[in-house]
Every structure is written in C-alpha cells, then in structure tokens.
Short mmCIF file of C-alpha atoms and ligand atoms in Angstrom, two decimals:
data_model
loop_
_atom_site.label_atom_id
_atom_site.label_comp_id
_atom_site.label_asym_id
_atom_site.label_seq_id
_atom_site.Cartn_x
_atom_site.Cartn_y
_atom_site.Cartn_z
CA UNK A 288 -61.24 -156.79 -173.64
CA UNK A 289 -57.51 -156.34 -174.96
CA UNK A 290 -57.28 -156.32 -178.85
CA UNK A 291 -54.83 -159.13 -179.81
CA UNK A 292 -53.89 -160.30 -183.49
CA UNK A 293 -55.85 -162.83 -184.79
CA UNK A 294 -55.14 -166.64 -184.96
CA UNK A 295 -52.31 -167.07 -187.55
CA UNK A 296 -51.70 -163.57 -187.73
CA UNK A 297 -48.39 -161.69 -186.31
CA UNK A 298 -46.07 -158.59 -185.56
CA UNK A 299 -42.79 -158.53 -187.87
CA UNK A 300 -41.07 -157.33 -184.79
CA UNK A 301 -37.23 -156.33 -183.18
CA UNK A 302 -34.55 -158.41 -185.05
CA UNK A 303 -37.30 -160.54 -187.21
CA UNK A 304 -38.38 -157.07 -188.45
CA UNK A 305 -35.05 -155.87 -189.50
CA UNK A 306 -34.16 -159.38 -191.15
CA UNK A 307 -36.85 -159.40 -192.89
CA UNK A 308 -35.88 -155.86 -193.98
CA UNK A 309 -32.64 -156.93 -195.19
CA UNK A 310 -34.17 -160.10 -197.10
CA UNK A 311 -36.55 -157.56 -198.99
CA UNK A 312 -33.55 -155.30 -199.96
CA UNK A 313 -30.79 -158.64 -200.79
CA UNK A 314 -33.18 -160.90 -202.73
CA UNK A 315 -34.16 -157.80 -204.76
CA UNK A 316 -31.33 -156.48 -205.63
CA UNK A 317 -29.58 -159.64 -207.09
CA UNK A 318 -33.03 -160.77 -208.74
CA UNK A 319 -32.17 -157.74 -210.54
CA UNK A 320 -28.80 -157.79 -210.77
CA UNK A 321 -30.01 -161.13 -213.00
CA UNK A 322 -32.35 -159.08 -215.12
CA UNK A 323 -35.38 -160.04 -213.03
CA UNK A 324 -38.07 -156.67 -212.73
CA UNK A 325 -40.20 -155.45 -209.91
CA UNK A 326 -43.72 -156.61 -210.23
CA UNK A 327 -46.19 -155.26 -207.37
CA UNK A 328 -49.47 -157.75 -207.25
CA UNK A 329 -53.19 -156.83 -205.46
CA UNK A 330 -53.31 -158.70 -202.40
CA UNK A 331 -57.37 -159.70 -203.71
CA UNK A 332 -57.85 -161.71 -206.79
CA UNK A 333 -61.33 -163.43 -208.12
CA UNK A 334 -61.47 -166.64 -206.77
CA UNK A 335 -61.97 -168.36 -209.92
CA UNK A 336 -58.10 -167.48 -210.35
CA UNK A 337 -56.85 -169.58 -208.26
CA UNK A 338 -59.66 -172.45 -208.90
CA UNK A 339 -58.00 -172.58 -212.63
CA UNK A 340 -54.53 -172.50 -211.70
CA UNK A 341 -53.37 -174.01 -208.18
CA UNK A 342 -56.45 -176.24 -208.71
CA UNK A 343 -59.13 -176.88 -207.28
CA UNK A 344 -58.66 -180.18 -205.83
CA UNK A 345 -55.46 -178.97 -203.91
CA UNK A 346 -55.74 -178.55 -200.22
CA UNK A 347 -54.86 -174.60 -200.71
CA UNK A 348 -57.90 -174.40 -203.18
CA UNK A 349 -60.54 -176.59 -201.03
CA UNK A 350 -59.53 -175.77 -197.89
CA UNK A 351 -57.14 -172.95 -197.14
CA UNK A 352 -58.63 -169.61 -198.77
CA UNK A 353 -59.89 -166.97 -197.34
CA UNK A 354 -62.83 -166.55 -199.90
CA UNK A 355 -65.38 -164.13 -199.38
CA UNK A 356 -67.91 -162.27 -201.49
CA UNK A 357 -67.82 -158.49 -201.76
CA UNK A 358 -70.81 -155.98 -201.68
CA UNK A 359 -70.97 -155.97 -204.98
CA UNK A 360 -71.36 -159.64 -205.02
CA UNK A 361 -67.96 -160.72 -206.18
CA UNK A 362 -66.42 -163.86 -204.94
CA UNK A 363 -62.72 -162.55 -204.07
CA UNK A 364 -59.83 -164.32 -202.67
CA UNK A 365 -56.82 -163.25 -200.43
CA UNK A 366 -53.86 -164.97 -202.58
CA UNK A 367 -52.68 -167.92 -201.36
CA UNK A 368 -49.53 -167.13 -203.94
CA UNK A 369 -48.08 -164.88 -206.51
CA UNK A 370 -47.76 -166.97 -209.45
CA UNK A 371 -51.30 -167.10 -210.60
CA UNK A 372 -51.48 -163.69 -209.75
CA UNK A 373 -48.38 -162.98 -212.36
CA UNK A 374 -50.07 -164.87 -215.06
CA UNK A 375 -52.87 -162.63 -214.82
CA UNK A 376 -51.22 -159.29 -215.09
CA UNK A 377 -49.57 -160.82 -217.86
CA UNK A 378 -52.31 -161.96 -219.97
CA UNK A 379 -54.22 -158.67 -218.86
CA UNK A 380 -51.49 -156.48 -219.77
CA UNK A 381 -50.89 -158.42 -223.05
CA UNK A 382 -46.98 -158.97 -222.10
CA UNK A 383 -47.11 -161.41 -224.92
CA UNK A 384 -46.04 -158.65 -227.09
CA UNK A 385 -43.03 -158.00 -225.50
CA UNK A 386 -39.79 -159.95 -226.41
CA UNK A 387 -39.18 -162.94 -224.28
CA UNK A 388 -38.21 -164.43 -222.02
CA UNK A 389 -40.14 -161.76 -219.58
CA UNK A 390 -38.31 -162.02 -216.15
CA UNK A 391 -40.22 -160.75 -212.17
CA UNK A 392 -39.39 -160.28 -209.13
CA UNK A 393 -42.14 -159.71 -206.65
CA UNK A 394 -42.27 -159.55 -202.71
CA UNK A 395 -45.86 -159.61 -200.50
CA UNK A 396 -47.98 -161.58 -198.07
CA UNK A 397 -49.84 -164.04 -199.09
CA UNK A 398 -53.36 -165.94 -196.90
CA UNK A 399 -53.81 -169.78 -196.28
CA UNK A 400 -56.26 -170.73 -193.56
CA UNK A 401 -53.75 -173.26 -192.10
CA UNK A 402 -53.41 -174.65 -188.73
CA UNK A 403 -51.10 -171.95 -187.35
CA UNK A 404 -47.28 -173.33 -186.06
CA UNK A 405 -44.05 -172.90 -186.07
CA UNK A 406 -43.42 -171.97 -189.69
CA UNK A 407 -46.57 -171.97 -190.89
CA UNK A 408 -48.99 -168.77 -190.52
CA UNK A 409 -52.44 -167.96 -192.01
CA UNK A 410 -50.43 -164.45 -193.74
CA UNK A 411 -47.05 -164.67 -194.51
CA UNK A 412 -44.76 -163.14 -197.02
CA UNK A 413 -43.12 -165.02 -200.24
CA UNK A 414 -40.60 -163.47 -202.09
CA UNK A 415 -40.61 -164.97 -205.86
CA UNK A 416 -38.74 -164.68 -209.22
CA UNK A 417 -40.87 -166.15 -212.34
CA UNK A 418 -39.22 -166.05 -215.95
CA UNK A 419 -42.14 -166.26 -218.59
CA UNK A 420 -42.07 -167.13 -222.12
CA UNK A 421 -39.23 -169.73 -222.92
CA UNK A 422 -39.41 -173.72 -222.42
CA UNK A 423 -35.30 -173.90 -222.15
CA UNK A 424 -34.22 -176.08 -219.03
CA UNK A 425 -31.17 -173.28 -219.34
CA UNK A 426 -34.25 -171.19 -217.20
CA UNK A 427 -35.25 -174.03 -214.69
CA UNK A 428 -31.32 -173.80 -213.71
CA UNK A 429 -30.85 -170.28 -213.95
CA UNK A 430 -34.29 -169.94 -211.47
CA UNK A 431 -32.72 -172.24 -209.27
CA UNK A 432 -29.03 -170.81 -209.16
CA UNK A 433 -31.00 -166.95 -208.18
CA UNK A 434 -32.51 -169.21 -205.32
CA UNK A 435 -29.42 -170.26 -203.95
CA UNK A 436 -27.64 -167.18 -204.77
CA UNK A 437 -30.06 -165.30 -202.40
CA UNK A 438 -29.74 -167.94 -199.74
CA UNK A 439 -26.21 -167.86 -199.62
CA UNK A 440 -25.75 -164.31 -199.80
CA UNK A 441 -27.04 -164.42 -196.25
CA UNK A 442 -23.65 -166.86 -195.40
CA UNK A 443 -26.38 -169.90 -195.60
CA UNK A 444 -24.62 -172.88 -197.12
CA UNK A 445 -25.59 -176.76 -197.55
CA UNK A 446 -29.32 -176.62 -198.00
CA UNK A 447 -30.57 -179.53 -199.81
CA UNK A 448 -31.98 -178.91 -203.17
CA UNK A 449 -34.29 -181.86 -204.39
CA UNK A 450 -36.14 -181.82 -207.44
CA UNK A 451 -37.96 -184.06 -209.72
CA UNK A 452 -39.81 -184.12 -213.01
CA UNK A 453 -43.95 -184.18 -212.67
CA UNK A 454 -44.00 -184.68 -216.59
CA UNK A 455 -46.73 -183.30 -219.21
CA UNK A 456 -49.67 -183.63 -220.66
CA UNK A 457 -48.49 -186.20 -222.82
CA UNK A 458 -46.97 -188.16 -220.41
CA UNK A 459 -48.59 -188.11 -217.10
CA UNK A 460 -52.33 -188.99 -217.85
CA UNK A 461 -50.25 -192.25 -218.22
CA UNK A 462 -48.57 -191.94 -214.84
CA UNK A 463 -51.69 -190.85 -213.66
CA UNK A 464 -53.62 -194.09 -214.29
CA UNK A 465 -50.79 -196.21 -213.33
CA UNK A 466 -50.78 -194.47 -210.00
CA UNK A 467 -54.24 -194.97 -209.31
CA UNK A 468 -53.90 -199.07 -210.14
CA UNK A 469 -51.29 -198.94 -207.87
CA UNK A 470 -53.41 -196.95 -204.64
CA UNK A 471 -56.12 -199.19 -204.96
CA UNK A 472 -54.75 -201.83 -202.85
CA UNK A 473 -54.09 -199.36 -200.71
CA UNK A 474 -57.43 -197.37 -200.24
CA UNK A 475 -58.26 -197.95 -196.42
CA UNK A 476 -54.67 -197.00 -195.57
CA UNK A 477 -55.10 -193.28 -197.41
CA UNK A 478 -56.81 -190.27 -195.51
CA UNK A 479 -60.47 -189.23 -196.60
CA UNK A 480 -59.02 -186.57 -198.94
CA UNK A 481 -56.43 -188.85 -200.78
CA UNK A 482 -59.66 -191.23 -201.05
CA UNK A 483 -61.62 -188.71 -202.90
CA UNK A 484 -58.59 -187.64 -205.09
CA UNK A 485 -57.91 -190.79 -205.64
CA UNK A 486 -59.36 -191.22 -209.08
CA UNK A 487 -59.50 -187.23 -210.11
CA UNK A 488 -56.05 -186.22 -208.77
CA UNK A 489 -54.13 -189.15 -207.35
CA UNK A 490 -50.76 -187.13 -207.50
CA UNK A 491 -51.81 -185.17 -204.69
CA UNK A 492 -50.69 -188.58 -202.30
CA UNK A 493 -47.71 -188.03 -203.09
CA UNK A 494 -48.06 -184.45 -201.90
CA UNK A 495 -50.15 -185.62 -198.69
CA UNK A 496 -48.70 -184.72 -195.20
CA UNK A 497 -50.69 -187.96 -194.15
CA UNK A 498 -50.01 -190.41 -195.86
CA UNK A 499 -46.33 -192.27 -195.21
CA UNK A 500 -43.41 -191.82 -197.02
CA UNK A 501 -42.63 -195.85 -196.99
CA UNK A 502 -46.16 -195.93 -198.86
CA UNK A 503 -45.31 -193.04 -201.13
CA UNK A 504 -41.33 -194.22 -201.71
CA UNK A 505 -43.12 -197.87 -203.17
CA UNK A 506 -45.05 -196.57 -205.73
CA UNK A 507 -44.34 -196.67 -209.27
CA UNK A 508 -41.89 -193.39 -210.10
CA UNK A 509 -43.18 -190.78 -212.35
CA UNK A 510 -39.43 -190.45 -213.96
CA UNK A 511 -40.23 -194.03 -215.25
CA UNK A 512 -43.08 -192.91 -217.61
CA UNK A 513 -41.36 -189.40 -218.95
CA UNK A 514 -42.29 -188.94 -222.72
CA UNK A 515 -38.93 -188.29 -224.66
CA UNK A 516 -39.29 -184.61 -224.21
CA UNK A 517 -39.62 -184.32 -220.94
CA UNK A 518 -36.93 -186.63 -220.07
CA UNK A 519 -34.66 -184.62 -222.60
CA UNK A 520 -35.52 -181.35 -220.59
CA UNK A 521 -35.17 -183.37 -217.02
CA UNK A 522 -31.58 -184.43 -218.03
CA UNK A 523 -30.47 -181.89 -219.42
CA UNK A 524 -31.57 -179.48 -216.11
CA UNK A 525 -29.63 -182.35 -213.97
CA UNK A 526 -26.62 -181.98 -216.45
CA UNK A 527 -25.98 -178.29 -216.17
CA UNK A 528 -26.35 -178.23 -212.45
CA UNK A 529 -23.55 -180.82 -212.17
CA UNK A 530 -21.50 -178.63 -214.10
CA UNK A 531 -22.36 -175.82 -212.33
CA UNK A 532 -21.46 -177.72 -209.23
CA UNK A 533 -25.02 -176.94 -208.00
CA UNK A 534 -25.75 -180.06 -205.36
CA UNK A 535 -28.61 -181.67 -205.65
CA UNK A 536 -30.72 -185.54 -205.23
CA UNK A 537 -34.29 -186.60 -207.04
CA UNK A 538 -36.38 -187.29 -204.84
CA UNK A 539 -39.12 -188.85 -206.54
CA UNK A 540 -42.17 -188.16 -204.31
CA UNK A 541 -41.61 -184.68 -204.64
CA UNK A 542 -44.81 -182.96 -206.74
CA UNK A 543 -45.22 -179.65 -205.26
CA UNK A 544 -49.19 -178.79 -203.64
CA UNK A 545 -50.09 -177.01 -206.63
CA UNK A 546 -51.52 -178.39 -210.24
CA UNK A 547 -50.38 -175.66 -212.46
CA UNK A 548 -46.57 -177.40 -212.65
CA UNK A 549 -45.32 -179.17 -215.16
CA UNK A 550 -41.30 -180.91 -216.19
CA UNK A 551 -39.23 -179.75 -213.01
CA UNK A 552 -40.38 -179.36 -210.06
CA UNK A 553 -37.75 -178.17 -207.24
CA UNK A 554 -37.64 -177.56 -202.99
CA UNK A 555 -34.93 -175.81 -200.88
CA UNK A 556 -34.85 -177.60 -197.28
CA UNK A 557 -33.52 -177.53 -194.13
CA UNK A 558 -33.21 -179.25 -191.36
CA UNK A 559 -33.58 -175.81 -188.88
CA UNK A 560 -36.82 -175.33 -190.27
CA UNK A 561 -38.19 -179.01 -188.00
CA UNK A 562 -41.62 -180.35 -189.54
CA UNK A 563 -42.05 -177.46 -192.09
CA UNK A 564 -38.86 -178.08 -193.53
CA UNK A 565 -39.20 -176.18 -196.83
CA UNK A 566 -38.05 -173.10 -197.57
CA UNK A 567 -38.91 -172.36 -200.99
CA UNK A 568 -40.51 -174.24 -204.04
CA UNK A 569 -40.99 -174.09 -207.59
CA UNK A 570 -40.76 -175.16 -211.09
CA UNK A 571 -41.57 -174.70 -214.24
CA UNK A 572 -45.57 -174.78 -215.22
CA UNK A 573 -46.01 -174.73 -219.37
CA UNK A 574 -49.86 -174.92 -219.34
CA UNK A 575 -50.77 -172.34 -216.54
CA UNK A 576 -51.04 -168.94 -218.84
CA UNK A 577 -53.08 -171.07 -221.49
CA UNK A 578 -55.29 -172.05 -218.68
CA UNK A 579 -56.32 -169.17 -217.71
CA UNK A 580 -57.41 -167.54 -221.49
CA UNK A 581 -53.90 -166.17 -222.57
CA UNK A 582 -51.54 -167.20 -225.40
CA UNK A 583 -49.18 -170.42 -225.40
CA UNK A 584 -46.46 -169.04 -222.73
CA UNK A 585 -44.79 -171.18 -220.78
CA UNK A 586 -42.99 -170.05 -217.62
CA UNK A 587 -40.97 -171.08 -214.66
CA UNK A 588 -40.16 -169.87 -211.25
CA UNK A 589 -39.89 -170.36 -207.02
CA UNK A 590 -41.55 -168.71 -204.14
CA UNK A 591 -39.34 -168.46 -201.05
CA UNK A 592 -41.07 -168.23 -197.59
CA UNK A 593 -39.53 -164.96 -195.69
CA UNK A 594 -40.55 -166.22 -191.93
CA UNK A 595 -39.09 -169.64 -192.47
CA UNK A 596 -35.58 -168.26 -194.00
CA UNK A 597 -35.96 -165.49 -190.92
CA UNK A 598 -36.23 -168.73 -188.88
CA UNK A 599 -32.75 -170.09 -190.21
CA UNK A 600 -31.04 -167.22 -189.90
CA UNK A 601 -31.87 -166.89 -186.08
CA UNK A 602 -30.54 -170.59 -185.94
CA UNK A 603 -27.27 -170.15 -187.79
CA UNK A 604 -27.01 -166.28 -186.04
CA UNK A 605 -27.09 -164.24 -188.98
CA UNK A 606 -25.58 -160.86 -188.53
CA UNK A 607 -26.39 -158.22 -190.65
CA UNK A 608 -23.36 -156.12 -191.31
CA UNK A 609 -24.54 -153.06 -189.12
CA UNK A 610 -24.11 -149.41 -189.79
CA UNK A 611 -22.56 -148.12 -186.63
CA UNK A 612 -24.59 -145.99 -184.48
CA UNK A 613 -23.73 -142.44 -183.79
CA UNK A 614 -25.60 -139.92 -181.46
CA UNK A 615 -24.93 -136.05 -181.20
CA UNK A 616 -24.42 -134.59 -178.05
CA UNK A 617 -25.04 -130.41 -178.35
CA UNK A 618 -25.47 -127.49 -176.80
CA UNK A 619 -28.87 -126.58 -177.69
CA UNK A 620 -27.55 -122.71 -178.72
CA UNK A 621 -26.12 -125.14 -181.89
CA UNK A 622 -29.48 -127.26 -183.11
CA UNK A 623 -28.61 -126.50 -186.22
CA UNK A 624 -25.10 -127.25 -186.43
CA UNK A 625 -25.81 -130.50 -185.28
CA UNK A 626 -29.01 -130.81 -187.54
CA UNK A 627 -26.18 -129.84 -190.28
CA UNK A 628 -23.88 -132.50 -188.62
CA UNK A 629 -26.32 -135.52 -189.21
CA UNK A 630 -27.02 -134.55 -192.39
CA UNK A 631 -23.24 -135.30 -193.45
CA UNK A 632 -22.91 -138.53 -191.84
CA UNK A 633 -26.48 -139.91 -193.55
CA UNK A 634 -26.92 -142.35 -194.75
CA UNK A 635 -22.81 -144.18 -194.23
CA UNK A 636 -23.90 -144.40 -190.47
CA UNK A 637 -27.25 -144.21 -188.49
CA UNK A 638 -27.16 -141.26 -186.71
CA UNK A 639 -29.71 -140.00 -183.80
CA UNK A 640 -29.80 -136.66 -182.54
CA UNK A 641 -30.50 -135.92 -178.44
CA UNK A 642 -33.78 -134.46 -178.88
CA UNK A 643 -33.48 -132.67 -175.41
CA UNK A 644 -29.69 -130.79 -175.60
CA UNK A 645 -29.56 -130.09 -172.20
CA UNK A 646 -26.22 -130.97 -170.72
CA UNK A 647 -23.90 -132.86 -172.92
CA UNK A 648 -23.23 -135.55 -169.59
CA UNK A 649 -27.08 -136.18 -169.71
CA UNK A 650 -26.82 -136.26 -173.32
CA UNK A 651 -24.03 -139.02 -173.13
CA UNK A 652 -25.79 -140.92 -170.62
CA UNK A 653 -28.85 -141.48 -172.99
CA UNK A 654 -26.48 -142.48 -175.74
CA UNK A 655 -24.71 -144.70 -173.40
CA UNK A 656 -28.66 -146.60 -172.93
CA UNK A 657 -29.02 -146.82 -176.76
CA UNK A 658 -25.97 -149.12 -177.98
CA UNK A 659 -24.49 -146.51 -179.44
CA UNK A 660 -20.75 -146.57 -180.95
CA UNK A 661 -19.65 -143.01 -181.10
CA UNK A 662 -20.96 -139.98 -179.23
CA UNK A 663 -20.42 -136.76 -181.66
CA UNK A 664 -20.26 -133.57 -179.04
CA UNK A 665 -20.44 -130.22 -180.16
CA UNK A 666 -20.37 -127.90 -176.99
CA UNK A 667 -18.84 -124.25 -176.77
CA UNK A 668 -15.50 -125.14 -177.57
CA UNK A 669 -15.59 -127.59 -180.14
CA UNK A 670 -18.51 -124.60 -181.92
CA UNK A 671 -15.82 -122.44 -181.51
CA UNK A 672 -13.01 -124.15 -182.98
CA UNK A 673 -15.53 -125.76 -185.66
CA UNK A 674 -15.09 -128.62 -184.14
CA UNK A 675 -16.23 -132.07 -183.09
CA UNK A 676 -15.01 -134.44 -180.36
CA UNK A 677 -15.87 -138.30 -180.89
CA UNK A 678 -16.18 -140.20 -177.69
CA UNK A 679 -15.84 -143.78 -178.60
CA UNK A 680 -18.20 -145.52 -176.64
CA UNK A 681 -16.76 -148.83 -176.21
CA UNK A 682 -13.24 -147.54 -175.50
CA UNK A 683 -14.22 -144.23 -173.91
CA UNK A 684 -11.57 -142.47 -175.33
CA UNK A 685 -12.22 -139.34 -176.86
CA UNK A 686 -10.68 -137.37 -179.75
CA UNK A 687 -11.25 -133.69 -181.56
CA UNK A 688 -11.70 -133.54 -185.20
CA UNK A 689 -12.60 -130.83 -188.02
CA UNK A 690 -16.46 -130.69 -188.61
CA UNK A 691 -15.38 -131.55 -192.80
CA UNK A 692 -13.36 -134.12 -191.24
CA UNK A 693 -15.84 -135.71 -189.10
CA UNK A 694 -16.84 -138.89 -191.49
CA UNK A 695 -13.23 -139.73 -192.43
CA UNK A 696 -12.23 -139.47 -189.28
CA UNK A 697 -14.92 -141.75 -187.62
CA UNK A 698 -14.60 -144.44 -190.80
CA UNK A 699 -10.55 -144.54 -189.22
CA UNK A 700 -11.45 -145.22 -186.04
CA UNK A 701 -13.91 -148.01 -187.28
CA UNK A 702 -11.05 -149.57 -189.38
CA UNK A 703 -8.38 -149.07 -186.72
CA UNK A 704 -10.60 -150.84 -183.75
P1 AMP B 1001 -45.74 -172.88 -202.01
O1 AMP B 1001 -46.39 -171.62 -202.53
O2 AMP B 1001 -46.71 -173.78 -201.31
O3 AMP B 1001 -44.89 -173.54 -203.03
O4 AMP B 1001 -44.75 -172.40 -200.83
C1 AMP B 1001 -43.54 -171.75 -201.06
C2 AMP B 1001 -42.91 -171.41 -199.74
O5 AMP B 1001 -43.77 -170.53 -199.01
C3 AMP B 1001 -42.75 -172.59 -198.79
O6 AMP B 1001 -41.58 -173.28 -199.06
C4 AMP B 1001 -42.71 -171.92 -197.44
O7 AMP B 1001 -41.42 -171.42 -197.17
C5 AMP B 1001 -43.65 -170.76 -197.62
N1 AMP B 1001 -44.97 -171.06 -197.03
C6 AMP B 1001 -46.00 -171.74 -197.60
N2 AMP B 1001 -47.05 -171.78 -196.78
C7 AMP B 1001 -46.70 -171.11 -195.66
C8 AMP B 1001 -47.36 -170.78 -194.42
N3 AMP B 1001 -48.61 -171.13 -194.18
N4 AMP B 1001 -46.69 -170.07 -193.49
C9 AMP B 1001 -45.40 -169.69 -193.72
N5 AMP B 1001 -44.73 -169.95 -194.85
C10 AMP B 1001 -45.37 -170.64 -195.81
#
C-alpha cells in the first residue's frame, strides 16, 4: 500500500514552501529589529502544562491534544501553542532575574486534533512575539503594531484588527455570573459543550463556533462591567492606536479560545481566509506565569498562523522579490574556473552550475528548461581572454565581460532591462 501523510498532516511544498521561507526570515528579522530575541521551544511538553494555562475546559485542552503517555509513564503533549511553552522556560530558567520587560520571538509547528480544512490542519506552524514582565498597555500596542508591521511588509494592507477587553480577576467573576443569568433562558438553544460550561466557564459561548452570533451580539457586554483598572488600560490601548493611526473596531464577542488572557484581547482577519478567517490572535495574559508556580509576571503577545497568511498571499499574488537565476555553461577542461565563477556571484544571485559540461549548446538548452535569466559561458575563448559571455535569456542577446567584472556587469543589465 502507498505511504501517504496522515489526516491533517501536509508537504510545505513549491511556492507554499518558499513563502513560508520568506515569512520565517521577514517576521524574524523585524521582531528583532524591535528588540524581540530568538526563543527555540520542545515540540513535547507535560500535559499538565497546558491543563493550567490554555485551560482545561477549552476545546484545545478537552478535545484537540495529541496526549499520550511515554515509556517511562509520562503523560506528554504535542503543543497546541507556544505561549505556555514560553512561560515555562521562563520560570525554569528563572528569567525573573533579568531586567524587564523580557521580549521573544519564536517560530514552530504546533498539534490540534481538529477536523482538517481549508486553513485548519492537525500540525501547523505559528510564528509568535511575547513581551514578559510589564503591565503597560504601551506593550499591548507595541505587540500589535510588530503584527501589522510583519503583515504589511508582505504589501498586505486593510486587515481588520478587532479587539476587546476580557477583564480581570477582579472584574470578571462579576461578568461571569451575569453571563450565566443571562444563558439560562437560553440553555436548549446552546450546544452540549456550551451546556456543560455553562456554569464553570460560560465565556467560552462567546468563543463557540456553534452557537450564533445574533445570540452572542445580545448578551450583556463584558466592557460594561470593567473594574476601573482595566478600563483605564482598555482606553488607553484604544487611545494610542488612534494616534498611531492603527485601524481598528471592538468587537465585543471577541474572547480568544484560551483561559490564560486577561485586559486586551486582539484578532487579525481577513476575508481571503473564508470560514477560518483569523490570522493571528493574542493579548495580554497577567495571571498565566503565576499559574503555573513562577513569580508575579505579567506578559503579552500574538501567535500568527503561517499556512493561513501563506493562504493570503496566494490570493493577493505575493511576489517575493527574486534573486535572478544564473547558470554556467563550461567547457569541462575549466570546472574549476567556473566552480571559482559561482563562488563570486553567491549569494547576490542564485547561481547553478551544468553538472554535465559537455557542449555549451546542450548546456544552454538545460538552462533554457530551468527559468533561468542569464547563461554565464566560459568556453575556449572566453578562458582564454579571461573572459565571460552573458547570454540574456529573455532577450537572447549576448555580451563578453571581464571574469572581475562579471557581477557588475550582470547587476547593469538587470537595472537597464
Ligand atoms: P490561537 O493559538 O488559537 O490563538 O491561534 C493563533 C493563530 O494560529 C490563528 O489565528 C490561526 O492563524 C492559527 N491556527 C490556529 N489553529 C490552527 C489550525 N488548526 N490550523 C492552521 N492554523 C491554525
């Protein structure tokens, strides 16, 4: 029988491959470029991790992990996400002792056992900025601007950002209660899980793929029963995203399918993405390192879902700024010269070299099947003369340059085209 990936499992292949190599590279580089470091997370974590921190009355927790016990009797969990996983190192590590706030970027696959679609796979890889150790709003917006900063350095404009405020521990147990008054009526209507979460968890309706938004859009708004604090921090995130022109609605239903947040709550959308319309979410979560043994740190951040933004860049036809593509043609007597060739064009242009040499119109006839832009051919004469001649593909012209002048000369003929 033929091998085949597994349900929910897939090739990064072709274009999606080489997208998803440039998302890697992009998103890294200006996490950094914002003072955001590397962090590199097991893919395996206890299970009990994510139990305390996504919670386990969420639908990742109770029904989406691939849990399994190890020989050594451990009960282990592919992540389902990176942020528990963070708080970890951190508390393991003792970060506390550094000076805050302490700033990550991190890139990896994570596992839910989800119903496999379009957007939605059973591994798939988040990329994720978290800044831990300060409660100022000023990070909620900064976490946010890096989001869209990344997006749109792909040429992706007018996503919708739509966040909300989920409140504390001061002032949701409130919320909480009045939420649950106001399901009651409305018990037959909710799915079995909402039923059952009803009285331990009702926020997770909101959250509920089932249940309808005119249902969820009439019940009382969690913004309503802010404490003072939290509404300070809410308005003041809305305030300096006006000013920094950063648009953006409240949408009051939104809570986010994990328990660990807290305050603001945020989701990048878009209407290429169909049903799964979310790109990436986050916000801020105050209690999670305290829940899970370590010192008082509060933290926020977003996870961003690499297939999905692959997905809209197909739809709005990304193209990645290419290197052009250069293959050298030789006389097999000169291996080396061309060997020596490559190694001055590297790494300003991709460069292949015929692996046969046999004759140079063979040679150009394999370049010719291989999209490449300029043929570099170093025969007897051009050896002689210490030479090159540089066939332009497209145009099929052909010129002789120096061998030192070989880069220059092809970086002219890419300007002058
Ligand atoms: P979450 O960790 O649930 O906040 O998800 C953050 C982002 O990860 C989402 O906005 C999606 O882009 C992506 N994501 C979540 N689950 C999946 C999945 N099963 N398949 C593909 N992408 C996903």
């Amino acid at each position: 029988m033929e091998i085949k990936t597994v349900k929910g499992f897939k090739d990064i292949l072709g274009i999606d491959a080489i997208l998803f190599n440039e998302i890697q590279k992009l998103s890294y580089n200006i996490a950094n470029a914002f003072g955001y470091k590397l962090i590199v997370l097991p893919t395996v974590e206890y299970a009990e991790l994510f139990d305390r921190s996504v919670g386990n009355t969420t639908d990742i927790v109770e029904k989406e992990m691939f849990t399994f016990d190890d020989k050594g009797g451990r009960t282990l969990s592919l992540r389902p996400e990176m942020t528990a996983s963070v708080a970890r190192s951190f508390i393991e590590h003792h970060m506390e002792t550094n000076p805050m706030p302490l700033k990550f970027f991190y890139f990896g696959q994570c596992f839910r056992y989800e119903n496999p679609q379009k957007g939605r796979y059973r591994e798939f890889y988040q990329l994720g900025i978290e800044a831990l150790g300060d409660i100022s709003p000023i990070l909620d917006v900064e976490v946010i601007q890096i989001a869209l900063k990344i997006i749109e350095h792909f040429n992706i404009k007018n996503l919708k950002v739509k966040i909300n405020s989920i409140g504390c521990r001061v002032c949701r147990p409130k919320y909480k209660e009045t939420l649950t008054e106001a399901l009651k009526p409305h018990y037959n209507e909710l799915c079995s899980d909402c039923q059952r979460r009803l009285y331990t968890n009702p926020l997770r309706v909101l959250d509920c793929k089932k249940e309808k938004d005119s249902l969820k859009e009439s019940l009382p708004k969690i913004t309503d029963y802010l404490c003072d604090e939290c509404m300070e921090h809410f308005e003041e995130v809305k305030k300096l995203l006006t000013e920094l022109k950063i648009p953006f609605e409240v949408d009051n239903t939104l809570v986010r399918g994990l328990d660990y947040y807290t305050k603001t709550v945020f989701e990048v959308v878009s209407e290429d993405l169909g049903a799964q319309n979310a790109l990436l979410g986050g916000g801020r979560y105050d209690y999670l390192i305290e829940d899970l043994g370590g010192r008082k740190t509060p933290g926020v951040g977003f996870a961003l879902g690499v297939e999905r933004f692959i997905e809209i860049l197909k739809a709005r036809n990304y193209k990645i700024p290419d290197n052009k593509k250069i293959y050298i043609a030789y006389d097999k007597k000169f291996s080396s010269t061309a060997f020596k060739i490559r190694d001055s064009l590297i790494p300003d242009f991709i460069v292949e070299i015929d692996p046969k040499g046999d004759s140079i119109k063979k040679q150009i006839e394999r370049a010719s099947r291989r999209e490449i832009n300029f043929v570099c051919i170093l025969g007897e004469d051009e050896f002689s003369e210490n030479s090159v001649s540089i066939k332009d593909m497209e145009k099929g012209n052909q010129i002789k340059v120096k061998i030192d002048e070989l880069k220059e000369s092809i970086k002219e003929l890419i300007n002058n085209a």
